[in-house]
Coordinates of N, CA and C in Angstrom, one line a residue:
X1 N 17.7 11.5 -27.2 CA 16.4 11.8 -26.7 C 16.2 11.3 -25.3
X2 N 15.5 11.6 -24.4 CA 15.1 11.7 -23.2 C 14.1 10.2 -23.0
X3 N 14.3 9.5 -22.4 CA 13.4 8.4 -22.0 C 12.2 8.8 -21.3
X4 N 10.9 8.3 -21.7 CA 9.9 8.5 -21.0 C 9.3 8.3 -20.0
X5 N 8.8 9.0 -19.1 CA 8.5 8.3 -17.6 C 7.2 8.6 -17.5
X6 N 6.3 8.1 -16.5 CA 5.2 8.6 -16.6 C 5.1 8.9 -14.9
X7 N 4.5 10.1 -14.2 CA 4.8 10.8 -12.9 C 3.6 10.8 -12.8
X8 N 2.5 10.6 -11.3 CA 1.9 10.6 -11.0 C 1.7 12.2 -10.3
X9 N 0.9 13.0 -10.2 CA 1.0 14.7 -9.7 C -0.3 14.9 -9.4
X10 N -0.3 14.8 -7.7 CA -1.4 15.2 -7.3 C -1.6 16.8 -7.3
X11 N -0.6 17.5 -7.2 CA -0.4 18.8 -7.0 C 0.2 19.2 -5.5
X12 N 0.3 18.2 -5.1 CA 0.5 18.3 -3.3 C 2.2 18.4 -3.3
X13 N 2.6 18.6 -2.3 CA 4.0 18.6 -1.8 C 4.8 17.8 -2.7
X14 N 4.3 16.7 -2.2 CA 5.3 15.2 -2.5 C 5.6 14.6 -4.2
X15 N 4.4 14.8 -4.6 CA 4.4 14.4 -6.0 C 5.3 15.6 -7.1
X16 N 5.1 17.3 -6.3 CA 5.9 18.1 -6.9 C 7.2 17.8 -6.7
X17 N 7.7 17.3 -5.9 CA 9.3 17.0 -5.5 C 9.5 15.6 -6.4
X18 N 8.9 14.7 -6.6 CA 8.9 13.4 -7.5 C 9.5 13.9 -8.9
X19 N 8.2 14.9 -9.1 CA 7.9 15.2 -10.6 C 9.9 15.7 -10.6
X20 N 10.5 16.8 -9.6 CA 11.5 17.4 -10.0 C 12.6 16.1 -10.0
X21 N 12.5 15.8 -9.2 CA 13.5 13.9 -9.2 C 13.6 13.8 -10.4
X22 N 12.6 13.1 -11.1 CA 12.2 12.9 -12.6 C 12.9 13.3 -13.5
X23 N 12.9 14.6 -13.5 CA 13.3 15.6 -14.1 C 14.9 15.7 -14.1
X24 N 15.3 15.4 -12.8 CA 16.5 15.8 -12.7 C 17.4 14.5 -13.1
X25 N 17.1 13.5 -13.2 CA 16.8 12.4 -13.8 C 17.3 12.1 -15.0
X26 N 17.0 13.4 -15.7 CA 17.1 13.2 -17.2 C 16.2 12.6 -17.9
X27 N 14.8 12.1 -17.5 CA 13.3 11.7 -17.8 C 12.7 13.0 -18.5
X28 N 11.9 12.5 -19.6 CA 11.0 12.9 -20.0 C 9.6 12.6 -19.3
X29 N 9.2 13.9 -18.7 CA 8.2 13.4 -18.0 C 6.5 13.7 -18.4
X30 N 5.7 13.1 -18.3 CA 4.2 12.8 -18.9 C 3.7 12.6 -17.3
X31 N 2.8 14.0 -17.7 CA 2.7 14.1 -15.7 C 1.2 13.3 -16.0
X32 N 0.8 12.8 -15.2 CA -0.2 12.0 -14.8 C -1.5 12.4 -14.0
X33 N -2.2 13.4 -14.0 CA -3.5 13.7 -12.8 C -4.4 13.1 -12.4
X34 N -5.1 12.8 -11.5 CA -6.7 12.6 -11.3 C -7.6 13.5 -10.4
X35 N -9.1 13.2 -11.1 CA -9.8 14.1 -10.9 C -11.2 12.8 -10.2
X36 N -10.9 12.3 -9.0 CA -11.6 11.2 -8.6 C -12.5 11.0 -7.6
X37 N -12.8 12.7 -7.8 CA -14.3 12.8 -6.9 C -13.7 13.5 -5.8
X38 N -12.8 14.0 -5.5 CA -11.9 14.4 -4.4 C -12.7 15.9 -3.8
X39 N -12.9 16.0 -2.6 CA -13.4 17.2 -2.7 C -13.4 18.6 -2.9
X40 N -12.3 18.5 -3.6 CA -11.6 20.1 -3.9 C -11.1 19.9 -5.4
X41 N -11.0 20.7 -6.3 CA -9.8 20.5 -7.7 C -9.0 21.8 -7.3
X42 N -8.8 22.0 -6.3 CA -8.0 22.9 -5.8 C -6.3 22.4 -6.1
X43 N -6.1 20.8 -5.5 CA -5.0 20.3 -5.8 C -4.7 20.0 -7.1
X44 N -5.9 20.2 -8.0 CA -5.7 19.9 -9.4 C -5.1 20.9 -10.2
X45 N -5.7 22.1 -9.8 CA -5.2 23.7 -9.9 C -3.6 23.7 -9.6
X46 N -3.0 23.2 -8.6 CA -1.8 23.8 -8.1 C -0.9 22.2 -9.5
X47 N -1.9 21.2 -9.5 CA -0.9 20.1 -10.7 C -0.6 21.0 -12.0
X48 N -1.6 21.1 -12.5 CA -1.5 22.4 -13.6 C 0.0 23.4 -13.0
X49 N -0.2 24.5 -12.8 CA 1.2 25.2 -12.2 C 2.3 24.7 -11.8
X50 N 2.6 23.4 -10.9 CA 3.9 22.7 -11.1 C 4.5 22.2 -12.3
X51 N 3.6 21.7 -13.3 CA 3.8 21.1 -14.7 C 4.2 23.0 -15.1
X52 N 3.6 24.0 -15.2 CA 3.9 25.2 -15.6 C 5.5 25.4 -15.8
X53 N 5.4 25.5 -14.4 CA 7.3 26.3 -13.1 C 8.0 24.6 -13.8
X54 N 8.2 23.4 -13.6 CA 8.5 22.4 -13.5 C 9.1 21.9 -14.9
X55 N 8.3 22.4 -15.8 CA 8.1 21.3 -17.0 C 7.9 19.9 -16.9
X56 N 7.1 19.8 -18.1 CA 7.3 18.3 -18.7 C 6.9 18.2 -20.0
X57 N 6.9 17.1 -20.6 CA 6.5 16.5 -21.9 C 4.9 16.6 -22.1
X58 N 4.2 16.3 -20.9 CA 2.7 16.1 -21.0 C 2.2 16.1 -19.9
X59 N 0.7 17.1 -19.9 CA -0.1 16.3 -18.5 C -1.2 15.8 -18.7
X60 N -1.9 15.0 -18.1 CA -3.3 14.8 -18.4 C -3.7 14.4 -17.1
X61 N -5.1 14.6 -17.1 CA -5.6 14.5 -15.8 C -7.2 13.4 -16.4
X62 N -7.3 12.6 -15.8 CA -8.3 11.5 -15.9 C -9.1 11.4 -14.8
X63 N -10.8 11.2 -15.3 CA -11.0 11.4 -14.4 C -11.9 9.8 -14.4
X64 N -12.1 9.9 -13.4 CA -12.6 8.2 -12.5 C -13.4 8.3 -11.3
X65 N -14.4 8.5 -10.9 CA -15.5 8.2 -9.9 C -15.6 7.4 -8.6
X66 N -14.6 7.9 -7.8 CA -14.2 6.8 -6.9 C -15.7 7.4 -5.7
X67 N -15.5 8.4 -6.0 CA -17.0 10.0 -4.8 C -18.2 9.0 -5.3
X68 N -18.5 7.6 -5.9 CA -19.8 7.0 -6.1 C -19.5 6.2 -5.2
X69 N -18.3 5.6 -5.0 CA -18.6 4.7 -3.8 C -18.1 5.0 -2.2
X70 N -17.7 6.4 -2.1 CA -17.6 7.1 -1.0 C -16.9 6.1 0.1
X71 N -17.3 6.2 0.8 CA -15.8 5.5 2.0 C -14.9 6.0 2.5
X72 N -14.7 7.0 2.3 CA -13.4 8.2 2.4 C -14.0 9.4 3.1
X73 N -13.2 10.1 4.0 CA -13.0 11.7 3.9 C -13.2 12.4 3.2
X74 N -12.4 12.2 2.1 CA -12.1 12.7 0.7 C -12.3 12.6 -0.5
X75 N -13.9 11.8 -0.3 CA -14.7 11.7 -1.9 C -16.2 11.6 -0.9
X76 N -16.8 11.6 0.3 CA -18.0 11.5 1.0 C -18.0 13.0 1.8
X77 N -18.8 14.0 1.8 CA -18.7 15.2 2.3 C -19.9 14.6 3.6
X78 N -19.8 13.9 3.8 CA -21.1 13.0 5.0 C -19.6 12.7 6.1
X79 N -18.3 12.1 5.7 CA -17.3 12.6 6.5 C -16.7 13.1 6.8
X80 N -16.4 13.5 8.0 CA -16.1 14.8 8.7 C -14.2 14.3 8.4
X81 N -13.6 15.1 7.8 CA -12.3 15.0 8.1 C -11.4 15.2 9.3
X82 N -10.6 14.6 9.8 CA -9.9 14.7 11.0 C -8.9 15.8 11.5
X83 N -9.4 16.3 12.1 CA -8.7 17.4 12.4 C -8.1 18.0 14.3
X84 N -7.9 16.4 14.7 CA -7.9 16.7 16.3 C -6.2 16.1 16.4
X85 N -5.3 15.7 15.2 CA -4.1 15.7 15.4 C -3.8 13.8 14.9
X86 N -3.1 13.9 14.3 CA -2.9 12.4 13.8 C -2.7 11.6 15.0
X87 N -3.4 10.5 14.4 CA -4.0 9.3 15.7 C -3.5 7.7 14.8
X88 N -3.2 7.0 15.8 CA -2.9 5.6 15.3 C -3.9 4.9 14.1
X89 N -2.9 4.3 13.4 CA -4.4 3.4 12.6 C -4.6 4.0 11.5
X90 N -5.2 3.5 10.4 CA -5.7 3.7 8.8 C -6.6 4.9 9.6
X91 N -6.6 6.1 9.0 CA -7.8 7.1 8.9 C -8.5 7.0 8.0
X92 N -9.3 7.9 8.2 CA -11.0 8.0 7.7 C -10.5 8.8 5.9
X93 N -9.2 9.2 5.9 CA -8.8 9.7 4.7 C -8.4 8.7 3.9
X94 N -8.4 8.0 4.3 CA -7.6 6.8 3.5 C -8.8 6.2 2.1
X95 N -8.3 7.0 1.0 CA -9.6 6.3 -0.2 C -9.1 4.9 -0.7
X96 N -10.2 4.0 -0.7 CA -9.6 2.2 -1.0 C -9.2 2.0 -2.2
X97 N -8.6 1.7 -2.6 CA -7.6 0.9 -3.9 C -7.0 2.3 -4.6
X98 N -6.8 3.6 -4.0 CA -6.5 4.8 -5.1 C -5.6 4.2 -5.8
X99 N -4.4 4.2 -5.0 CA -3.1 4.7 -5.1 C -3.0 3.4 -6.5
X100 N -3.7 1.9 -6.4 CA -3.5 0.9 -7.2 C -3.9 1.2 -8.3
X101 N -5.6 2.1 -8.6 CA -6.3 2.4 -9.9 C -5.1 3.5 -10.5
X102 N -4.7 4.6 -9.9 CA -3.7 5.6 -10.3 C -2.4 5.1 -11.1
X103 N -2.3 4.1 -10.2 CA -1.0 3.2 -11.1 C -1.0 2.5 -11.8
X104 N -2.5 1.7 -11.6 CA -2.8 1.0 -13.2 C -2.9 1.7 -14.5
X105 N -3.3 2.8 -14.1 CA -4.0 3.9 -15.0 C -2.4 4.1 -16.1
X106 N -1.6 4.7 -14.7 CA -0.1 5.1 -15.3 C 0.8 4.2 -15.5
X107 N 0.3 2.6 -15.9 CA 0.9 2.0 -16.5 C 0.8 1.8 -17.9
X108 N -0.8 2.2 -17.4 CA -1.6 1.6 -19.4 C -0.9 2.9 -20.0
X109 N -0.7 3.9 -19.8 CA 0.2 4.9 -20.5 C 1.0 5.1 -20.8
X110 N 2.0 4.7 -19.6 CA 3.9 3.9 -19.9 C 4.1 2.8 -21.0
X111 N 3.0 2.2 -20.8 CA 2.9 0.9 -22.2 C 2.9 1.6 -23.6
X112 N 1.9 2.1 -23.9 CA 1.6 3.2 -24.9 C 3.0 4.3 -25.5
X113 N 3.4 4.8 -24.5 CA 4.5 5.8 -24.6 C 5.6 5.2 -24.9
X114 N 5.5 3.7 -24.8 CA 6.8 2.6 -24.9 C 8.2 3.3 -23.4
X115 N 7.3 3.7 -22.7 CA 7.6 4.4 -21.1 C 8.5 2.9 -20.0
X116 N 9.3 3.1 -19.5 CA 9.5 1.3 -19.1 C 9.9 2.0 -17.2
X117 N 9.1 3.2 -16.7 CA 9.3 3.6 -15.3 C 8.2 4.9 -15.3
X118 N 7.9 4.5 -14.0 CA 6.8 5.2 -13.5 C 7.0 5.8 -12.3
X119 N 7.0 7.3 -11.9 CA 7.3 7.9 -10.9 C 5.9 7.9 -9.4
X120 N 6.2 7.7 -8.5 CA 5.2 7.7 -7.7 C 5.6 8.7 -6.3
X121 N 4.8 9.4 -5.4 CA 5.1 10.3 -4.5 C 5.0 9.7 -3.4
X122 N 4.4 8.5 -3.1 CA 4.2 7.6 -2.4 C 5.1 8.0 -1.3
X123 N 4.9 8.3 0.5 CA 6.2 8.3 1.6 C 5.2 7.2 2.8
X124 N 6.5 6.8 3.4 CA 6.4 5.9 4.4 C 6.7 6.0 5.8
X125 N 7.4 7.2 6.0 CA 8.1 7.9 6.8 C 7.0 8.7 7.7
X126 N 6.6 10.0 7.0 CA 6.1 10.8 7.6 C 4.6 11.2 7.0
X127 N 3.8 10.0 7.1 CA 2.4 9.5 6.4 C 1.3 9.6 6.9
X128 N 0.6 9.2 6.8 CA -1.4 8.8 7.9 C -1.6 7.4 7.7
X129 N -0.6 6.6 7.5 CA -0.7 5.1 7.9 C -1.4 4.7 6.8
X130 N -1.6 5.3 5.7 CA -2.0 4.2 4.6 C -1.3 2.8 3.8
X131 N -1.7 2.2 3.6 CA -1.3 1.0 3.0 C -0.7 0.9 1.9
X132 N -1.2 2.0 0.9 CA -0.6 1.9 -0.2 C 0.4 2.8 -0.7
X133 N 0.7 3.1 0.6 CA 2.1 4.3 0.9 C 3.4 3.4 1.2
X134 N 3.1 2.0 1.1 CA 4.4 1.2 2.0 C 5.3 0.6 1.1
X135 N 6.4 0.3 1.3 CA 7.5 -0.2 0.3 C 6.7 -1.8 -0.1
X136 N 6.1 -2.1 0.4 CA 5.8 -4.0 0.2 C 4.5 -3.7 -0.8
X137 N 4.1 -2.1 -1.0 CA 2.9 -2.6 -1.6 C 3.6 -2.0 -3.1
X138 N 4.2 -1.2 -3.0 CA 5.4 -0.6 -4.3 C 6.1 -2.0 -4.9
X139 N 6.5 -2.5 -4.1 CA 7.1 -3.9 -4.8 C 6.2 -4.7 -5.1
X140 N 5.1 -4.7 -4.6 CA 4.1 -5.8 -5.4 C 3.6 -5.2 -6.6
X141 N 3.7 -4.4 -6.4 CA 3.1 -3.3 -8.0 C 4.0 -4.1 -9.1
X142 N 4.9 -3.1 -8.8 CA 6.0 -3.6 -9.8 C 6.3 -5.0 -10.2
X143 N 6.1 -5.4 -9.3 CA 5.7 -7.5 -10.0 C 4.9 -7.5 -11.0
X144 N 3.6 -6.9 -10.3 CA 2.5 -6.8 -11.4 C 2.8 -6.4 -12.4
X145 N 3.1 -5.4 -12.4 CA 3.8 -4.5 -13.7 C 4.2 -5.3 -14.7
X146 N 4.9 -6.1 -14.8 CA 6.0 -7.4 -15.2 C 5.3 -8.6 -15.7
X147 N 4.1 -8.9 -14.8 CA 3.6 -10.3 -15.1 C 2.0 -9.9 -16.1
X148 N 1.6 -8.5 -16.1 CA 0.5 -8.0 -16.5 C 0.5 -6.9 -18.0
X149 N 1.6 -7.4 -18.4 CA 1.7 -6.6 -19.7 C 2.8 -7.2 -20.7
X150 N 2.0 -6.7 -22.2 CA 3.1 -7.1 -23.2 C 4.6 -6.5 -23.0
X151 N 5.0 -5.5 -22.1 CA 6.0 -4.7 -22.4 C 6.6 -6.0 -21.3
X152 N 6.2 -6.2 -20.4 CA 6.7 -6.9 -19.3 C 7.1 -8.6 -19.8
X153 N 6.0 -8.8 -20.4 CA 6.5 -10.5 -20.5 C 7.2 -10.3 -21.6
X154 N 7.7 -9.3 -23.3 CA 8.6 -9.7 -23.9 C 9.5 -9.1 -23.4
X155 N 10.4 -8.7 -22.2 CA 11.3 -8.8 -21.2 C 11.6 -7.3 -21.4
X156 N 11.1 -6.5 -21.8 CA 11.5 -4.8 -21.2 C 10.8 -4.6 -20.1
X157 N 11.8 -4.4 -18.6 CA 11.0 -4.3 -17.8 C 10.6 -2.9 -16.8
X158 N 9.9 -3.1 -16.4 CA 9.1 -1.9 -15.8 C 9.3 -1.5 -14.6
X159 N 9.8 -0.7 -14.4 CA 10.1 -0.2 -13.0 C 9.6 0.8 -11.8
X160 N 8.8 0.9 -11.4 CA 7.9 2.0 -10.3 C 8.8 2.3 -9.2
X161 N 9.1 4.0 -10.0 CA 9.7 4.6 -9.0 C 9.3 5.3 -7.7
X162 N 9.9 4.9 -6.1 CA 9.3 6.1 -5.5 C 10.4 6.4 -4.5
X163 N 11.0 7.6 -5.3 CA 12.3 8.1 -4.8 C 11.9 8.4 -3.3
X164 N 10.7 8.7 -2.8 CA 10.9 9.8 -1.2 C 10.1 8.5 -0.1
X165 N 9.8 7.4 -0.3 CA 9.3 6.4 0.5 C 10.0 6.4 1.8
X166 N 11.2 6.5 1.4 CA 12.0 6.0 2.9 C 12.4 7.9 3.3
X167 N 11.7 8.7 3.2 CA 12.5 10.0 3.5 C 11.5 10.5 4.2
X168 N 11.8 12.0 5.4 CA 11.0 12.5 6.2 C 10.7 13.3 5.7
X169 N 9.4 14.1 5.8 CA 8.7 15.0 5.0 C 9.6 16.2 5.1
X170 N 10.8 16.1 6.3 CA 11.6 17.4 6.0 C 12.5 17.1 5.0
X171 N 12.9 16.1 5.3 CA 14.0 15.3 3.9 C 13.8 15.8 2.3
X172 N 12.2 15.5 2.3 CA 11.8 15.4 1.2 C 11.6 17.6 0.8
X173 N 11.5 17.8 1.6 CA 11.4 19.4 1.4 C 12.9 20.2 1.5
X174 N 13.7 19.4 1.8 CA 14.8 19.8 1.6 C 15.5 19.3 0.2
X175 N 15.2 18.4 -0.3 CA 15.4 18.0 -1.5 C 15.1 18.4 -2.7
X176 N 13.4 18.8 -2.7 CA 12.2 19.8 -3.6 C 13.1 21.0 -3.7
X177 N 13.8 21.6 -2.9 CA 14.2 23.3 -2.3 C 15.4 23.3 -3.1
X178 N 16.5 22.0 -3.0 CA 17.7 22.1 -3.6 C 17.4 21.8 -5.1
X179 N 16.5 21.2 -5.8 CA 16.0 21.0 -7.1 C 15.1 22.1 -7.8
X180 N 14.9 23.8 -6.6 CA 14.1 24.6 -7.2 C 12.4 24.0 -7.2
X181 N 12.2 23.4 -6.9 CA 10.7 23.3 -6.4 C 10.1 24.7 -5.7
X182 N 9.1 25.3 -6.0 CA 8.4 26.6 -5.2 C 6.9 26.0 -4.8
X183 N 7.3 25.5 -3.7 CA 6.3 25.0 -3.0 C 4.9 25.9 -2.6
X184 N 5.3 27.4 -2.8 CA 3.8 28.0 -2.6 C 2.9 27.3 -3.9
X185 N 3.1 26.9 -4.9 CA 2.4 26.3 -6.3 C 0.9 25.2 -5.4
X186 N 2.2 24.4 -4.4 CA 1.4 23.2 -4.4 C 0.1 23.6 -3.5
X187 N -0.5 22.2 -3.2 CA -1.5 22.5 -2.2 C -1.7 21.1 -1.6
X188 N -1.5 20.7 -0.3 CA -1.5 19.6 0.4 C -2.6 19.3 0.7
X189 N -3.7 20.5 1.4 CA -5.0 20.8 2.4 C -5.9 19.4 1.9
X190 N -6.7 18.3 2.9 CA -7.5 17.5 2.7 C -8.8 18.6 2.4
X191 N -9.0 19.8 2.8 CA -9.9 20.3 3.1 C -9.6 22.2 2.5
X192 N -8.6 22.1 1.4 CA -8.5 23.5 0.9 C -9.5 24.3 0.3
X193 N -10.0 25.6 0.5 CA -11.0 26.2 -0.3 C -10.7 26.7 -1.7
X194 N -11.8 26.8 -2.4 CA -11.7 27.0 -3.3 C -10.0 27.9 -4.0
X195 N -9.2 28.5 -3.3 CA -8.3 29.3 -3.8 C -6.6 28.8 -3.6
X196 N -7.4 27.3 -2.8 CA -6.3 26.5 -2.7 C -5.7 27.0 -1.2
X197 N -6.1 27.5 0.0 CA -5.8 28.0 1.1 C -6.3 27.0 2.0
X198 N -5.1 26.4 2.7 CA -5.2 25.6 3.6 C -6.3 25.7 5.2
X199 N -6.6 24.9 5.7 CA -7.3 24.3 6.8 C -6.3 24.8 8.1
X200 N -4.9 24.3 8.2 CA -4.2 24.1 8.9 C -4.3 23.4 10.0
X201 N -5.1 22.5 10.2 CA -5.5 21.6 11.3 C -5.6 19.8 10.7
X202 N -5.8 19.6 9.4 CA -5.9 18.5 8.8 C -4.7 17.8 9.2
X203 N -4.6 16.5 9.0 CA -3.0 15.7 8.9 C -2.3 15.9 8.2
X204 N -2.7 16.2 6.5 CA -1.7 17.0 5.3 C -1.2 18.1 5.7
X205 N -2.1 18.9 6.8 CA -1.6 20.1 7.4 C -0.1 20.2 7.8
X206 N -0.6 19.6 9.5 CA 0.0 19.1 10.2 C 1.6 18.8 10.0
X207 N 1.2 17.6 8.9 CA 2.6 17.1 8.4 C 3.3 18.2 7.7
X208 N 2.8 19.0 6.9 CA 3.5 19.3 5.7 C 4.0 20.9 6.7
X209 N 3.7 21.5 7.4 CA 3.8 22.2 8.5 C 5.4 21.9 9.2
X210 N 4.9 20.7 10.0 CA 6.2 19.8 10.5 C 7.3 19.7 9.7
X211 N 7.2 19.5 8.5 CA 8.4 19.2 7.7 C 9.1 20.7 7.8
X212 N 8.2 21.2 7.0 CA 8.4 22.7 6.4 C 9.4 23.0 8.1
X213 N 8.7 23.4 9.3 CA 10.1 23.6 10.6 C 11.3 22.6 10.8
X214 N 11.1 21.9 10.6 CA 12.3 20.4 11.0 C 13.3 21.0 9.4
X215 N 13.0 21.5 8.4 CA 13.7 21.4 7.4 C 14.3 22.7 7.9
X216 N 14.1 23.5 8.8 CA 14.7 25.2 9.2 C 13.9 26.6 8.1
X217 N 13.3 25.4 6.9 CA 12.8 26.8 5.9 C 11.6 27.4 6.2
X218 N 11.5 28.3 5.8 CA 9.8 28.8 6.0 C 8.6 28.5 5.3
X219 N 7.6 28.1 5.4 CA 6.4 27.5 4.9 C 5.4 28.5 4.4
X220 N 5.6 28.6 2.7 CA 5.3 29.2 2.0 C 3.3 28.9 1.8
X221 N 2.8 28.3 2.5 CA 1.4 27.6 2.6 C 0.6 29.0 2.8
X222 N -0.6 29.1 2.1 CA -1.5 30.3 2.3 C -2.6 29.5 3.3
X223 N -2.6 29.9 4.0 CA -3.7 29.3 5.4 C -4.8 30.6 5.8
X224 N -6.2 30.1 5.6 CA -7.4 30.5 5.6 C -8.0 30.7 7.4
X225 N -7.3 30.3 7.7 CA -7.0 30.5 9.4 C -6.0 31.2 10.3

């Protein structure tokens, strides 16, 4: 039988290329969603259809209230998302403790599933400067992981994967492409409409734009502009 993993899938680029990692892997994978006040479930729409095209064992999507304490881009419609070209520094996208609640979440489930690794889309490379995209904050997890659970202290240990951290968003789309990934599924857009059709001016844009030419392939993105 297939060992359990548990994959975190926003629906966006990155997480669909994880999920195929996973997969290729030889993991059984238990896709992971959230539904956290985000402005759109546009990207939740395209998690659904990768798990379709993709397979796995399970998805579930959880939902958590992060749009009550607003602070974000991307749970406060009172901020304007950025759209004049990636700028130095933490942006205004950046939602506080996600990426930590998401992986606490996908631990208490790896515990459960008797799961001993956890997939993450997490990149470091070709990002918007978040914090909780960086290899020092991945390795602190996974300590945690270890010192914060029965599975951890009777010594099966837990491992948080994040295969594309050190790779360029073309890297990473050249990798998706060789694993059969069909990236028209996903949806990147901070600011997608209802049908999942991109902004094309956002930083998710931007980047996932950039990769898509640096990789030589054509960018299968439906843009509303």
């Amino acid at each position: 039988m297939k060992p359990p993993a548990v994959v975190l899938l926003s629906g966006g680029l990155d997480s669909a290329t994880c999920l195929a990692i996973a997969n290729s892997q030889g993991f059984a994978c238990h896709c992971l969603s959230f539904d956290y006040g985000q402005r759109h479930n546009a990207e939740l729409q395209a998690a659904a259809r990768v798990v379709k095209a993709l397979g796995a064992a399970g998805h579930r999507v959880v939902d958590f209230g992060l749009a009550q304490f607003g602070g974000s881009a991307l749970t406060d419609p009172a901020i304007a998302i950025p759209t004049g070209g990636i700028q130095p520094g933490i942006p205004v996208t950046y939602v506080p403790a996600r990426n930590t609640i998401m992986l606490s979440l996908a631990l208490a489930w790896a515990e459960v599933l008797g799961s001993r690794d956890i997939f993450v889309g997490v990149n470091a490379v070709d990002y918007s400067g978040y914090p909780d995209c960086r290899p020092e904050f991945i390795a602190a997890f996974e300590r945690l992981a270890n010192l914060a659970t029965k599975a951890g202290v009777e010594g099966c240990k837990l491992s948080i994967h994040a295969p594309l951290i050190h790779l360029s968003k073309a890297a990473i789309i050249r990798a998706g492409n060789a694993l059969g990934v069909d990236y028209s599924l996903t949806v990147s857009c901070y600011q997608a409409d209802e049908q999942g059709r991109a902004c094309g001016i956002c930083d998710a844009c931007r980047l996932r734009a950039e990769g898509f030419a640096a990789a030589g392939l054509t960018d299968p993105t439906p843009y509303r502009i």
